[in-house]
CSV table of C-alpha atoms in Angstrom, one decimal:
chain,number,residue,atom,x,y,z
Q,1356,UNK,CA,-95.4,-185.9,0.4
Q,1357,UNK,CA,-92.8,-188.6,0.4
Q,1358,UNK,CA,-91.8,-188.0,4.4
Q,1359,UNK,CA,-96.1,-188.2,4.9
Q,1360,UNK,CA,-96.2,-191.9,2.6
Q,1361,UNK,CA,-93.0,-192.9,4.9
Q,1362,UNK,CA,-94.6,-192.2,8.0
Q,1363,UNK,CA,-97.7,-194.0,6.7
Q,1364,UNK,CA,-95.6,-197.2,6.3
Q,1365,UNK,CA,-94.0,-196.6,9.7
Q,1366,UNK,CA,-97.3,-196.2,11.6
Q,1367,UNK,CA,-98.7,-199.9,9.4
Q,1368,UNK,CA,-96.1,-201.5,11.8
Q,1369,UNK,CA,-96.9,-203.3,14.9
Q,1370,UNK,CA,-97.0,-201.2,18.0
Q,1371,UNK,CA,-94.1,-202.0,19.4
Q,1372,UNK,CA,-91.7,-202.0,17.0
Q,1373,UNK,CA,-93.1,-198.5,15.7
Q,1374,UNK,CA,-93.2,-197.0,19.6
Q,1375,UNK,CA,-89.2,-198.3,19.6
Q,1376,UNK,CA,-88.0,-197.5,16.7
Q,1377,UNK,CA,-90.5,-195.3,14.4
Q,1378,UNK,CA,-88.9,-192.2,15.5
Q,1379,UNK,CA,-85.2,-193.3,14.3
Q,1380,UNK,CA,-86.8,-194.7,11.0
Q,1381,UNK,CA,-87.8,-191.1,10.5
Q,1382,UNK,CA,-84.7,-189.6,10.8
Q,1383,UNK,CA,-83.2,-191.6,8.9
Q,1384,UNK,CA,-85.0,-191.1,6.2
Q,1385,UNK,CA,-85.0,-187.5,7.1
Q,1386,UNK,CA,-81.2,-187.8,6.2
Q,1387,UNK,CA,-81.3,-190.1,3.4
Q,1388,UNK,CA,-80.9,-188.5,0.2
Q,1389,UNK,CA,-83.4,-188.2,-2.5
Q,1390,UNK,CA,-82.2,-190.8,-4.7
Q,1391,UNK,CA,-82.3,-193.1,-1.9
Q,1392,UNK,CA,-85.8,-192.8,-0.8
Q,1393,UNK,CA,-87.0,-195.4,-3.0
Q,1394,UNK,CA,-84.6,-198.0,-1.5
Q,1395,UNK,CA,-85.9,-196.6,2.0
Q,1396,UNK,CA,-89.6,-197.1,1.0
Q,1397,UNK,CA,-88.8,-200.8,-0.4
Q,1398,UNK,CA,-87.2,-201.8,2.7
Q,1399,UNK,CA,-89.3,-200.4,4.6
Q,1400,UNK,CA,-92.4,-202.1,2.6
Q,1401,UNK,CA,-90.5,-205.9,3.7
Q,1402,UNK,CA,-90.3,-204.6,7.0
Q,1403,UNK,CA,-94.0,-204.4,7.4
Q,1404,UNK,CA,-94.6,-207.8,5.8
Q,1405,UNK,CA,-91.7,-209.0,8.0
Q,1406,UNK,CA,-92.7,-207.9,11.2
Q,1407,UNK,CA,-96.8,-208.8,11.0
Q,1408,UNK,CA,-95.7,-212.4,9.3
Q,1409,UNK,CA,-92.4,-213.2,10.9
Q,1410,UNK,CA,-92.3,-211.7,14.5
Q,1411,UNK,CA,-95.1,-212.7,16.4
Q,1412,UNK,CA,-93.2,-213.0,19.7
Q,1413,UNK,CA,-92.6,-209.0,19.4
Q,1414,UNK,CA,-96.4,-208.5,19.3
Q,1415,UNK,CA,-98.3,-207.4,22.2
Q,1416,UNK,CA,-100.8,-210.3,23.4
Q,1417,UNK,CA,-104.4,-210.2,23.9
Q,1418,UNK,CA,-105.0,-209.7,28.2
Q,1419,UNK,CA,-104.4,-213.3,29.4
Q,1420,UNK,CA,-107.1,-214.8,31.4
Q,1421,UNK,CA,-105.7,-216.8,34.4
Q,1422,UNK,CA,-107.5,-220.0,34.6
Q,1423,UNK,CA,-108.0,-220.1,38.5
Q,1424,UNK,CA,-109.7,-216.8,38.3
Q,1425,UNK,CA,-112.7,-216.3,40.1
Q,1426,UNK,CA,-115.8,-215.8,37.5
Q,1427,UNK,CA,-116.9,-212.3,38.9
Q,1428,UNK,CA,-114.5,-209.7,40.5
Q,1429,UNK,CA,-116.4,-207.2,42.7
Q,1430,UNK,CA,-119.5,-207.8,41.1
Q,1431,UNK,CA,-118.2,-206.7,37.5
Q,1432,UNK,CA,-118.8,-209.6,34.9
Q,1433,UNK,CA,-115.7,-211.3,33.3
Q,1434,UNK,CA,-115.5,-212.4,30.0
Q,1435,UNK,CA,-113.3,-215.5,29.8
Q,1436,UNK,CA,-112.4,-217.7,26.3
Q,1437,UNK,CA,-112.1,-221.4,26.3
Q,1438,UNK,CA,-109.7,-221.5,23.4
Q,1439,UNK,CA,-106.7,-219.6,22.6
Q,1440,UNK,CA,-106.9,-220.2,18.8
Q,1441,UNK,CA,-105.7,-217.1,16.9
Q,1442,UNK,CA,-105.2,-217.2,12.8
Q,1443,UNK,CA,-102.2,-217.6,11.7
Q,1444,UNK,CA,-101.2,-214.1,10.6
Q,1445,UNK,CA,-100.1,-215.6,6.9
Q,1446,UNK,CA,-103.6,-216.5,7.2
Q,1447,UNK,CA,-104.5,-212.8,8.0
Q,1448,UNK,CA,-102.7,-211.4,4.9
Q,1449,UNK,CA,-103.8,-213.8,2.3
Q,1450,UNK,CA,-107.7,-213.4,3.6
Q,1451,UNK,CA,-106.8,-209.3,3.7
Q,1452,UNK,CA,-105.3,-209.7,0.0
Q,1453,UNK,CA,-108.4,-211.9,-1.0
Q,1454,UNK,CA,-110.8,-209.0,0.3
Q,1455,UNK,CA,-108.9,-206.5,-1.8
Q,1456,UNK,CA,-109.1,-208.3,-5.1
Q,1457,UNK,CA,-112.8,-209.3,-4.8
Q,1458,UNK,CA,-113.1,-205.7,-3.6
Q,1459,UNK,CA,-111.2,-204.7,-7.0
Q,1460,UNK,CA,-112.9,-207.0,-9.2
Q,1461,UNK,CA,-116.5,-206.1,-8.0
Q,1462,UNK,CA,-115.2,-202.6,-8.5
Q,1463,UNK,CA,-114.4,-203.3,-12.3
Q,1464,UNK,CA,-117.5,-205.0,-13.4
Q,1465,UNK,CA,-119.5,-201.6,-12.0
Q,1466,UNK,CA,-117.2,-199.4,-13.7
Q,1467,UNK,CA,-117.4,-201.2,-16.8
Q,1468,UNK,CA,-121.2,-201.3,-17.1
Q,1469,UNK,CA,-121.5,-205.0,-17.0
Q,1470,UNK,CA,-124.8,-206.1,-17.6
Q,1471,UNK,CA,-125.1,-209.7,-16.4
Q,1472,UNK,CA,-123.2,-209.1,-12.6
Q,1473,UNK,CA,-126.4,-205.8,-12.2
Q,1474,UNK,CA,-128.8,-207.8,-11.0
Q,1475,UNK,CA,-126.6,-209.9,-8.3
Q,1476,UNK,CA,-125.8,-206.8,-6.7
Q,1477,UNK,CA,-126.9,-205.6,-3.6
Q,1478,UNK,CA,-128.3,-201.8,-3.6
Q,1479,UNK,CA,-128.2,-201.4,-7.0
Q,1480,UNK,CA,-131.1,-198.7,-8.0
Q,1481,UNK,CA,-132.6,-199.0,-11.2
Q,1482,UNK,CA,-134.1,-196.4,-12.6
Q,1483,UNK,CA,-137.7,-197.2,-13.9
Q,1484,UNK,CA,-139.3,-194.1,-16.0
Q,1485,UNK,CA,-142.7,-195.5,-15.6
Q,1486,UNK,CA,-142.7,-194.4,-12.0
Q,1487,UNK,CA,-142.5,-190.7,-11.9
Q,1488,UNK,CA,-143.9,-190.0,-15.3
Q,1489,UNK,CA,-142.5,-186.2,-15.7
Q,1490,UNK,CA,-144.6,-183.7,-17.7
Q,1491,UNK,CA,-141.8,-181.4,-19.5
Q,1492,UNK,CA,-144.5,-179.0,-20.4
Q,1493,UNK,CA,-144.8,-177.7,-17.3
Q,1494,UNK,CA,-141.4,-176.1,-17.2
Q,1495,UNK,CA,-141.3,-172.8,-18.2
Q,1496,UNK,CA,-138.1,-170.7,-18.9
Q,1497,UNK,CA,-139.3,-168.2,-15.8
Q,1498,UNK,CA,-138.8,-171.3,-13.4
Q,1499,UNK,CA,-134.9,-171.0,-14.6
Q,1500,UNK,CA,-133.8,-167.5,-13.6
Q,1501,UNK,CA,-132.7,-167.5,-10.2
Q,1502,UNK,CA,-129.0,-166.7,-9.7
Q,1503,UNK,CA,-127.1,-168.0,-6.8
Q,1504,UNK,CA,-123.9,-166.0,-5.8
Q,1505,UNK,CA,-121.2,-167.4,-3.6
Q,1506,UNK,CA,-119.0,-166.0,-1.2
Q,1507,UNK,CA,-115.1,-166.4,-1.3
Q,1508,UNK,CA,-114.5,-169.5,0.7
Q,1509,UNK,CA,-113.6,-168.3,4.1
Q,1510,UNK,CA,-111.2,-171.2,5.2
Q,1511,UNK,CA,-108.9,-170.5,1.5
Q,1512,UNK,CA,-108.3,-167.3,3.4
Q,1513,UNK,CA,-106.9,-168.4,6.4
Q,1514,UNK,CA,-104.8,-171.2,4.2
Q,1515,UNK,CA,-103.8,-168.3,2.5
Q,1516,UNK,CA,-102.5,-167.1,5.2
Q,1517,UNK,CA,-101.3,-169.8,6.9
Q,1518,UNK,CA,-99.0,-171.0,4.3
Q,1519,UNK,CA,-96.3,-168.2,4.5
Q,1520,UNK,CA,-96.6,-168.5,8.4
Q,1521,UNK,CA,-96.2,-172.3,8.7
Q,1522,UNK,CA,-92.7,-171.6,6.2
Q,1523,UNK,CA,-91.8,-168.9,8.3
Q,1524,UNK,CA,-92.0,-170.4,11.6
Q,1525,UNK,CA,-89.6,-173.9,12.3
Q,1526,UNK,CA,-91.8,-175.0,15.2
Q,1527,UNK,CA,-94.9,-175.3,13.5
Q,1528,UNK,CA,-92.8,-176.9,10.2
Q,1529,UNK,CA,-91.5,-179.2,12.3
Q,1530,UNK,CA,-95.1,-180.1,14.1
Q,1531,UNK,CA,-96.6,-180.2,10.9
Q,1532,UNK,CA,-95.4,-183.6,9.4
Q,1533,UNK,CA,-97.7,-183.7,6.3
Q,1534,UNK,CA,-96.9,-180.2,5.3
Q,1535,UNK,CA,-101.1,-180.0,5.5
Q,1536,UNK,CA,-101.2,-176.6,7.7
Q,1537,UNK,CA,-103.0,-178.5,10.0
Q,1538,UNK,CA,-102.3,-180.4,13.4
Q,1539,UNK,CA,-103.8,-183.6,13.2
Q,1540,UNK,CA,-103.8,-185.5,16.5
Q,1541,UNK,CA,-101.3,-187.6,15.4
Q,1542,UNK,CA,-99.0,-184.7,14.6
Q,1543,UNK,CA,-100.1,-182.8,18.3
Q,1544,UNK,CA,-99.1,-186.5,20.1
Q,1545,UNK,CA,-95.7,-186.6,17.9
Q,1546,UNK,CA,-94.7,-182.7,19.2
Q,1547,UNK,CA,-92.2,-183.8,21.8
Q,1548,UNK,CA,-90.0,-185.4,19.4
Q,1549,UNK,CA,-90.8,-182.9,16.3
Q,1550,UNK,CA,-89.7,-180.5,19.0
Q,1551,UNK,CA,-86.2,-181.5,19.9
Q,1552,UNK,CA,-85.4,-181.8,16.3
Q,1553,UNK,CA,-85.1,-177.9,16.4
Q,1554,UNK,CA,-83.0,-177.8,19.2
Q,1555,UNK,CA,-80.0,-177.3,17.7
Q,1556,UNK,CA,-77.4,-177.0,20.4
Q,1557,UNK,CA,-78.4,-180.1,22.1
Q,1558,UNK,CA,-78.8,-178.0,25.5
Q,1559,UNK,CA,-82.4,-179.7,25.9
Q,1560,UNK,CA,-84.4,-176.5,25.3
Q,1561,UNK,CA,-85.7,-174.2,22.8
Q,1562,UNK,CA,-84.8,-170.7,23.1
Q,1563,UNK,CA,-86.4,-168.3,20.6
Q,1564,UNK,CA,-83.9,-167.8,18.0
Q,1565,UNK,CA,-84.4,-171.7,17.6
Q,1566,UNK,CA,-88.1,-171.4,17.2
Q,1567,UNK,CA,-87.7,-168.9,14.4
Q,1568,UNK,CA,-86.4,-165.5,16.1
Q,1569,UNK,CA,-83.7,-163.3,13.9
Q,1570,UNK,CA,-82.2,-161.0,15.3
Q,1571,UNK,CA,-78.5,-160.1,15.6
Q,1572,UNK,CA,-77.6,-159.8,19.1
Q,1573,UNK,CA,-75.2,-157.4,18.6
Q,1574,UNK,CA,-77.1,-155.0,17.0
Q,1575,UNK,CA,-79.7,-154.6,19.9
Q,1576,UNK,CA,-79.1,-153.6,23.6
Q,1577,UNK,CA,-78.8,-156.1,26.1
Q,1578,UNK,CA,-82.4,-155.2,28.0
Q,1579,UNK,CA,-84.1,-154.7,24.4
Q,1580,UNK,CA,-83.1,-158.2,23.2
Q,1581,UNK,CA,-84.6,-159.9,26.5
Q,1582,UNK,CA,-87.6,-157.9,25.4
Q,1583,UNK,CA,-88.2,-158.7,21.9
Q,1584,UNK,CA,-87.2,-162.2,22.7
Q,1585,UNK,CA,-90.2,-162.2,25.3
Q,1586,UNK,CA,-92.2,-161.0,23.2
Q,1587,UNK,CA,-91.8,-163.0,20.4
Q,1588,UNK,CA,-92.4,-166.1,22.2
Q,1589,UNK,CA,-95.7,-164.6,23.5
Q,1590,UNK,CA,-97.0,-163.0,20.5
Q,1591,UNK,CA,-97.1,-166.4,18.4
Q,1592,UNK,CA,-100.3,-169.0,20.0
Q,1593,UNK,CA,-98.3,-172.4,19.5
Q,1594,UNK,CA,-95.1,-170.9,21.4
Q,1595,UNK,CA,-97.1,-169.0,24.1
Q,1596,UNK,CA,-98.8,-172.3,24.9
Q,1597,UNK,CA,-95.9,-174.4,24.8
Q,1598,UNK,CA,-94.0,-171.9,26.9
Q,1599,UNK,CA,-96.0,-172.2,29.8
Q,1600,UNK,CA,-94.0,-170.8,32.8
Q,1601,UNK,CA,-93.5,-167.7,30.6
Q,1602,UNK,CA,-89.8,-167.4,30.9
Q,1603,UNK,CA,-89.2,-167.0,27.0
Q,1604,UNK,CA,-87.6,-170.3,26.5
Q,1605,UNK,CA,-89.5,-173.9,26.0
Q,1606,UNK,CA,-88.0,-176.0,28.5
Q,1607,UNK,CA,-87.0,-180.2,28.3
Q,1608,UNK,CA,-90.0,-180.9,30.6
Q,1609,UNK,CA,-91.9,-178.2,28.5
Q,1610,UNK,CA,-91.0,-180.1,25.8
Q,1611,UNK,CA,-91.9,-183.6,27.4
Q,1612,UNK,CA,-95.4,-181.9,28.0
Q,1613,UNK,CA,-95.6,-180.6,24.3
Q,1614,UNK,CA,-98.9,-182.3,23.4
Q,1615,UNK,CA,-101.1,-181.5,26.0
Q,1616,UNK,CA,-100.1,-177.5,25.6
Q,1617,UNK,CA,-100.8,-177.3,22.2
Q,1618,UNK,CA,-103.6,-179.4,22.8
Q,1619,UNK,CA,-105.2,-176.0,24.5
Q,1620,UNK,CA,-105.4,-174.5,21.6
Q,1621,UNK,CA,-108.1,-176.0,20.5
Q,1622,UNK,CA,-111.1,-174.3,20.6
Q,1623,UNK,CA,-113.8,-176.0,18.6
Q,1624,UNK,CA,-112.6,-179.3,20.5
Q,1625,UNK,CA,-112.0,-181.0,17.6
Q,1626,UNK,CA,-109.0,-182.9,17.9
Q,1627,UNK,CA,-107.3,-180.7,15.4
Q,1628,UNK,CA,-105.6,-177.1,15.1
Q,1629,UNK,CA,-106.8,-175.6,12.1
Q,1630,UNK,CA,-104.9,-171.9,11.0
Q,1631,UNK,CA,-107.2,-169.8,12.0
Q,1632,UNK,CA,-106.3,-171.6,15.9
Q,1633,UNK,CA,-102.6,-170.9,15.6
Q,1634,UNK,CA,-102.5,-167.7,13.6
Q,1635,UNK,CA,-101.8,-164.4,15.9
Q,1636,UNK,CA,-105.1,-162.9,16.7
Q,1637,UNK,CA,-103.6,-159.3,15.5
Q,1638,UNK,CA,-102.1,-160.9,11.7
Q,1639,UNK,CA,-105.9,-162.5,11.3
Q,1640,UNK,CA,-107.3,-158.7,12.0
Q,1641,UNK,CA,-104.6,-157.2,9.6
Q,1642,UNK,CA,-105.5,-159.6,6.7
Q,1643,UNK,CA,-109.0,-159.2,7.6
Q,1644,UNK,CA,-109.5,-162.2,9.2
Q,1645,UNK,CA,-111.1,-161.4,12.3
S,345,UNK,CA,-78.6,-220.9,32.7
S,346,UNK,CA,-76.2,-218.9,30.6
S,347,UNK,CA,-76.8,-219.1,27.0
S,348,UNK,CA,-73.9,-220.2,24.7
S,349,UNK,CA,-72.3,-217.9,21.9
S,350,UNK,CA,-72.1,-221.4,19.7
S,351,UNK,CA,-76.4,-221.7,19.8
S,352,UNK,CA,-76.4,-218.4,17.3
S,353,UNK,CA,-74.1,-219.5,14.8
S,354,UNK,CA,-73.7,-219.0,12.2
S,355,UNK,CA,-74.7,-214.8,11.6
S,356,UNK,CA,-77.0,-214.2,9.1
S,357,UNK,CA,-75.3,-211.4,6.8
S,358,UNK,CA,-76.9,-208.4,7.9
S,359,UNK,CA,-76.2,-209.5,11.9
S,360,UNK,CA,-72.8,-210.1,11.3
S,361,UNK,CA,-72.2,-206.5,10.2
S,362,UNK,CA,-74.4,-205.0,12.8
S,363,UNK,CA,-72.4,-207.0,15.1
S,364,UNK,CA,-69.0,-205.4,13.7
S,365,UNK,CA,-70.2,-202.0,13.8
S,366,UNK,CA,-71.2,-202.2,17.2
S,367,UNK,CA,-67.3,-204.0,18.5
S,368,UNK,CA,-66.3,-200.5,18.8
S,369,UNK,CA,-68.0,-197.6,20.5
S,370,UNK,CA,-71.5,-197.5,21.0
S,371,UNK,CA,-73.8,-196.0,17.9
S,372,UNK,CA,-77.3,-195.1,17.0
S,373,UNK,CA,-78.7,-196.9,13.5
S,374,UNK,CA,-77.9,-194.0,11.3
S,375,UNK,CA,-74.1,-194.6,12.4
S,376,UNK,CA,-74.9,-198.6,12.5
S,377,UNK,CA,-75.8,-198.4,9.0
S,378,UNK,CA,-73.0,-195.5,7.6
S,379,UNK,CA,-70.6,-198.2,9.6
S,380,UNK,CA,-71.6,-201.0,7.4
S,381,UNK,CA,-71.6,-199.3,4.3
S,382,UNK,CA,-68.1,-198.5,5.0
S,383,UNK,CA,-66.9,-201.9,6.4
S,384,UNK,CA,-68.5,-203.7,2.7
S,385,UNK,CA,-67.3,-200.8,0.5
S,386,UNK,CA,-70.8,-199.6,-0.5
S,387,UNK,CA,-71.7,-203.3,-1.6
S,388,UNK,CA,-74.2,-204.0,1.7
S,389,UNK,CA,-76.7,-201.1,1.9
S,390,UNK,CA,-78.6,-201.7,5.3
S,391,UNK,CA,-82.0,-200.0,5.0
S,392,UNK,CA,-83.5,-198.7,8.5
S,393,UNK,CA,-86.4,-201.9,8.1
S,394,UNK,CA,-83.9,-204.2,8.1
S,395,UNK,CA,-81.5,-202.7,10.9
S,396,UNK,CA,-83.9,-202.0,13.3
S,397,UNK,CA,-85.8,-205.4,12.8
S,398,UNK,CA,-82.1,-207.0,13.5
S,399,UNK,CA,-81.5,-204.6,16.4
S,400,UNK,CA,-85.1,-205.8,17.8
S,401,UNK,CA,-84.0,-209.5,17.9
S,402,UNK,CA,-80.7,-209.1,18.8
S,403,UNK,CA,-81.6,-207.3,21.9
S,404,UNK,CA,-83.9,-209.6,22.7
S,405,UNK,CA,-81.4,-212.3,22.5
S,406,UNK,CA,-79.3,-210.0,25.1
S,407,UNK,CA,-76.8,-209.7,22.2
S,408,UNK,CA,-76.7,-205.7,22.0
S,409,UNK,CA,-78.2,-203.7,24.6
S,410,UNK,CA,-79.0,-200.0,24.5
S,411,UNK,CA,-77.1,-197.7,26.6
S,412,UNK,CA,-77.0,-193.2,27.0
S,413,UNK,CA,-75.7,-191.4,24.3
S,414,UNK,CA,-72.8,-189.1,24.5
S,415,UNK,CA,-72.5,-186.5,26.9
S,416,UNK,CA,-72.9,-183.7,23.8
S,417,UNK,CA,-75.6,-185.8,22.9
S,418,UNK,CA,-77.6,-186.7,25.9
S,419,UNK,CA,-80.6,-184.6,25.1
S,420,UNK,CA,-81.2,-186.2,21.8
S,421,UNK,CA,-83.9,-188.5,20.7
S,422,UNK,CA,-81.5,-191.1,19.3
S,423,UNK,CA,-81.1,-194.0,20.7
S,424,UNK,CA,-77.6,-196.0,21.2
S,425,UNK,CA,-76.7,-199.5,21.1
S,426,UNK,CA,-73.8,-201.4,22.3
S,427,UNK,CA,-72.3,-205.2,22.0
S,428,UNK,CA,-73.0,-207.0,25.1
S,429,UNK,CA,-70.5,-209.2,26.5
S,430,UNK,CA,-72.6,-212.3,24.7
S,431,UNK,CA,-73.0,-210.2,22.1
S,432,UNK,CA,-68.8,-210.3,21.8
S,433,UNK,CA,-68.5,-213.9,22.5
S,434,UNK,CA,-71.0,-214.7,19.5
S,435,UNK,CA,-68.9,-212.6,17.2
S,436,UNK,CA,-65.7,-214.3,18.4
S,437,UNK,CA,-66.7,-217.5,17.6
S,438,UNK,CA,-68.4,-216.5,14.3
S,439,UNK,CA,-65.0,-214.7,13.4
S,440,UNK,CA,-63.2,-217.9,14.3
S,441,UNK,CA,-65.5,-219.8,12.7
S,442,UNK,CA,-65.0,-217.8,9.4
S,443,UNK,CA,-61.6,-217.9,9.9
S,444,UNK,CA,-61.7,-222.2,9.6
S,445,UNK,CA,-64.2,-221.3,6.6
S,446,UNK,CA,-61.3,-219.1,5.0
S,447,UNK,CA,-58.5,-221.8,5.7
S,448,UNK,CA,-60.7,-224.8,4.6
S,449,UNK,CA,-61.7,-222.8,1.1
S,450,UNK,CA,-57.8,-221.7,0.7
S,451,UNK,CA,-56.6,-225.2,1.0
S,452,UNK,CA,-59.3,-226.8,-1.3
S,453,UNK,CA,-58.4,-224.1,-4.0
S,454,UNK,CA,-54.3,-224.8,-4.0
S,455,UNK,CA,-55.4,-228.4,-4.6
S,456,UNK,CA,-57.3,-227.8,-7.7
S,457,UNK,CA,-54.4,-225.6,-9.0
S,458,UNK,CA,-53.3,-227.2,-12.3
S,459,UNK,CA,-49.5,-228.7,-11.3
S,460,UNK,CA,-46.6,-228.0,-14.0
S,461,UNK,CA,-45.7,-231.7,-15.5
């Protein structure tokens, strides 16, 4: 919860400075202890004020429009300004702060029933009894005995499942930032880096011991090793798809090319990878799943 | 037209650190910010904000530039920073000028020193 609100704060900064340095932020806070974090999350709550109010030049700026440019460019209209006024971004934060205390305060005076703002309010229904006069005779006690079952929710299942999977495999903890057993796009974009925080060795690739693999090597014959290793990586969705030569390991360029593998997985097209997407199709058909 | 070290002076706190950490071997900002917890004795706790914010400007000012990390290293994400050669003068003369801030402060003190009759 405290790594998601960190990288909420990290992702409020401007572009730039997030793209450069949002990934060291991270693990830094990823090493800071636990009695540090709120020192972490102060400074980095002045950083964000700090870089929107104080560091303009670092800012990307709007598409400049050169003034000797010809008013239509292969027949596509062009859209020109005459003035480069922009608002001053103090400006920006006291107007934003403004919006949030009117917000607040209108907020308030529904929540506390007040009778004399009612009126001035837009959208405000007000319930008139004269209009649909309602004839309680009618009802009978027969009308009442319908009973409604419901199912077991079938996505609780699959989180039911999912939860001892995501723990017991490193790749999809690491993928999984907000611990929410689900890939956001976010999350599926951020996989190259989440990635080479498992490797371990610093050899630039992720064999299958690293993505979550135990097995003593000694214990197992040479040729039955390279098998089970193979097969491991091939019987879990997210490794299959990130290992996409096949050859039981998840490359550098593999890694590089992280997002757009997983991002096969998706199915329903949604943008996101839900459990029952990344759960082995023969686990979901033992638990009943499938 | 090369810039001069004197334009930058003097170092707000937090550069002047960053500065020191960097005058040995190049680090990333965890090791930046271990580096100037040690150099203060645990009195000037850099948070990541205000490093990297410092590291932004100072590498645009050509002070510190980033460079590869160690061989053992290489395939990590972090990234490493070094002390440019400006980036050495400007500490130079901030060191020197620190040093005349010292020597001026020293001398003042001995003179208010209450003299035996």
């Amino acid at each position: 919860m405290l790594r998601w609100l960190y990288i909420q704060l990290i992702w409020l900064h401007p572009a730039p400075f997030r793209w450069r340095f949002g990934d060291d932020m991270l693990d830094d806070f990823d090493r800071s202890t636990l009695r540090a974090k709120p020192r972490y999350f102060a400074d980095a709550a002045a950083s964000l004020a700090r870089q929107w109010l104080l560091r303009p030049e670092f800012r990307p700026e709007s598409m400049p429009v050169a003034a000797d440019a010809p008013l239509e460019t292969l027949g596509a209209p062009l859209f020109q300004t005459f003035e480069t006024y922009k608002p001053h971004p103090a400006a920006l934060f006291q107007g934003g702060l403004l919006a949030i205390l009117s917000i607040s305060l209108v907020v308030l005076v529904i929540g506390k029933g007040g009778g004399v703002a009612r009126p001035f309010l837009i959208g405000v229904h007000f319930s008139s009894p004269s209009l649909l006069p309602i004839d309680r005779n009618s009802m009978t006690g027969s009308d009442l005995n319908t009973t409604v079952k419901l199912g077991p929710d079938p996505f609780e299942a699959w989180l039911k499942l999912a939860r001892p999977y995501f723990t017991s495999m490193p790749v999809l903890g690491a993928l999984d930032a907000d611990r929410d057993l689900t890939l956001s796009p976010w999350e599926i974009g951020n996989a190259p880096a989440a990635l080479r925080k498992l490797d371990i060795n610093y050899d630039g690739k992720l064999t299958p011991e690293e993505c979550g693999l135990h097995i003593d090597p000694n214990s197992v014959p040479p040729a039955l090793l390279a098998q089970l290793r193979q097969r491991f990586m091939s019987y879990h969705p997210a490794l299959a798809a990130l290992d996409t030569d096949h050859d039981g390991e998840i490359s550098s360029w593999e890694i590089e090319h992280a997002a757009r593998s997983l991002r096969k997985l998706d199915r329903n097209h949604d943008g996101y990878l839900t459990a029952d997407e990344l759960i082995p199709f023969e686990m979901a058909v033992h638990a009943g799943l499938r | 037209m090369k810039p001069d070290p004197d334009d930058y002076l003097p170092l707000a706190p937090a550069t002047l650190h960053i500065l020191l950490s960097l005058a040995g071997e190049p680090m990333h900002g965890y090791g930046i910010m271990q580096e100037v917890l040690r150099q203060s004795d645990g009195r000037y706790n850099l948070g990541p904000g205000t490093l990297y914010d410092n590291l932004q400007r100072l590498m645009k000012r050509r002070m510190v530039e980033e460079v590869a990390g160690p061989a053992a290293e290489e395939s990590s994400r972090r990234r490493y920073y070094r002390l440019s050669q400006l980036g050495r003068g400007v500490l130079s003369q901030e060191i020197a000028r620190l040093e005349d801030v010292v020597h001026e402060g020293r001398a003042r003190l001995r003179a208010l020193k209450p003299r035996r009759a």
